[in-house]
Amino acid sequence: MWQQIIVAVIVLVALMHFSAKYLPLAWRQRIVYTLGKRGFNEARLAKLFKTNGGGGCGDGGGCSNCGPSSCDTPTDATTHKRVIKLHVQR
C-alpha cells in the first residue's frame, strides 16, 4: 500500500517536472488557466510552470497588449539565444 503511494508521488513529481520543462508555452499557460479555474493558486502554478501569470509582452501573445516602449527593450529570453552553426560539406 505505502509503496504504491510513494510510486504515485514520484510519478506525479516527474510529470510536473517534464511539463514545466518541455511542454510548449501555450500548453503550459492552458494548464495554469485550467487548474486556476478549478481552485488552485494561479500565481503559484504560473511560477511552477514558468509562465507569466498576468499577461503582457512575455505571455506569448506578442506586443499587441503592451506599449511600444516595453516591446522595444530586449528581455532575458531574447538576449540568451544560442546560434548553432552548421558546416555543410559537399
CSV table of C-alpha atoms in Angstrom, one decimal:
chain,number,residue,atom,x,y,z
A,1,MET,CA,0.0,0.0,0.0
A,2,TRP,CA,2.7,2.5,1.0
A,3,GLN,CA,4.8,1.5,-1.9
A,4,GLN,CA,2.1,2.4,-4.4
A,5,ILE,CA,1.5,5.8,-2.8
A,6,ILE,CA,5.2,6.6,-2.9
A,7,VAL,CA,5.5,5.5,-6.5
A,8,ALA,CA,2.4,7.6,-7.4
A,9,VAL,CA,4.0,10.7,-5.8
A,10,ILE,CA,7.3,10.1,-7.6
A,11,VAL,CA,5.4,9.7,-10.9
A,12,LEU,CA,3.5,12.9,-10.3
A,13,VAL,CA,6.6,14.9,-9.5
A,14,ALA,CA,8.3,13.6,-12.6
A,15,LEU,CA,5.3,14.6,-14.7
A,16,MET,CA,5.3,18.1,-13.2
A,17,HIS,CA,9.0,18.5,-14.0
A,18,PHE,CA,8.5,17.3,-17.6
A,19,SER,CA,5.5,19.6,-18.0
A,20,ALA,CA,7.4,22.6,-16.7
A,21,LYS,CA,10.5,22.0,-18.8
A,22,TYR,CA,9.5,20.5,-22.1
A,23,LEU,CA,5.9,21.5,-22.9
A,24,PRO,CA,5.3,24.4,-25.2
A,25,LEU,CA,4.4,27.8,-23.6
A,26,ALA,CA,0.8,27.7,-24.9
A,27,TRP,CA,0.2,24.3,-23.3
A,28,ARG,CA,1.7,25.3,-20.0
A,29,GLN,CA,-0.4,28.5,-20.0
A,30,ARG,CA,-3.5,26.4,-20.7
A,31,ILE,CA,-2.7,24.1,-17.8
A,32,VAL,CA,-2.2,27.0,-15.4
A,33,TYR,CA,-5.5,28.6,-16.6
A,34,THR,CA,-7.5,25.3,-16.3
A,35,LEU,CA,-6.1,24.5,-12.8
A,36,GLY,CA,-6.7,28.1,-11.7
A,37,LYS,CA,-10.4,27.7,-12.7
A,38,ARG,CA,-10.5,24.6,-10.5
A,39,GLY,CA,-9.5,26.5,-7.4
A,40,PHE,CA,-5.7,26.2,-7.4
A,41,ASN,CA,-3.5,29.2,-6.7
A,42,GLU,CA,-2.8,30.6,-10.2
A,43,ALA,CA,0.3,32.6,-9.2
A,44,ARG,CA,2.0,29.6,-7.7
A,45,LEU,CA,1.1,27.5,-10.8
A,46,ALA,CA,2.5,30.2,-13.1
A,47,LYS,CA,5.7,30.2,-11.2
A,48,LEU,CA,5.9,26.4,-11.1
A,49,PHE,CA,5.2,26.1,-14.9
A,50,LYS,CA,7.4,29.1,-15.7
A,51,THR,CA,4.8,31.2,-17.3
A,52,ASN,CA,3.7,34.8,-16.8
A,53,GLY,CA,0.6,34.8,-14.7
A,54,GLY,CA,-0.6,38.3,-15.6
A,55,GLY,CA,-0.3,38.9,-19.3
A,56,GLY,CA,1.8,41.4,-21.1
A,57,CYS,CA,4.6,41.2,-23.6
A,58,GLY,CA,6.0,37.9,-22.2
A,59,ASP,CA,2.8,35.9,-22.3
A,60,GLY,CA,3.4,34.7,-25.9
A,61,GLY,CA,0.7,37.0,-27.3
A,62,GLY,CA,3.1,39.4,-28.9
A,63,CYS,CA,3.2,43.1,-28.3
A,64,SER,CA,-0.4,43.9,-29.1
A,65,ASN,CA,-1.3,44.3,-25.5
A,66,CYS,CA,1.6,46.4,-24.3
A,67,GLY,CA,3.1,49.7,-25.1
A,68,PRO,CA,5.8,50.3,-27.7
A,69,SER,CA,8.5,51.2,-25.2
A,70,SER,CA,8.2,47.9,-23.4
A,71,CYS,CA,8.4,45.8,-26.6
A,72,ASP,CA,11.5,47.6,-27.9
A,73,THR,CA,13.6,46.6,-24.9
A,74,PRO,CA,15.2,43.1,-25.1
A,75,THR,CA,14.2,40.6,-22.5
A,76,ASP,CA,16.2,37.8,-20.9
A,77,ALA,CA,14.7,35.4,-23.4
A,78,THR,CA,15.9,37.3,-26.4
A,79,THR,CA,19.4,38.1,-25.1
A,80,HIS,CA,20.3,34.5,-24.4
A,81,LYS,CA,19.6,32.9,-27.7
A,82,ARG,CA,22.1,30.5,-29.0
A,83,VAL,CA,23.2,30.0,-32.6
A,84,ILE,CA,24.3,26.6,-33.9
A,85,LYS,CA,26.5,26.9,-36.9
A,86,LEU,CA,26.3,24.1,-39.4
A,87,HIS,CA,29.1,23.4,-41.8
A,88,VAL,CA,27.8,21.7,-44.9
A,89,GLN,CA,30.4,19.5,-46.7
A,90,ARG,CA,29.6,18.8,-50.4
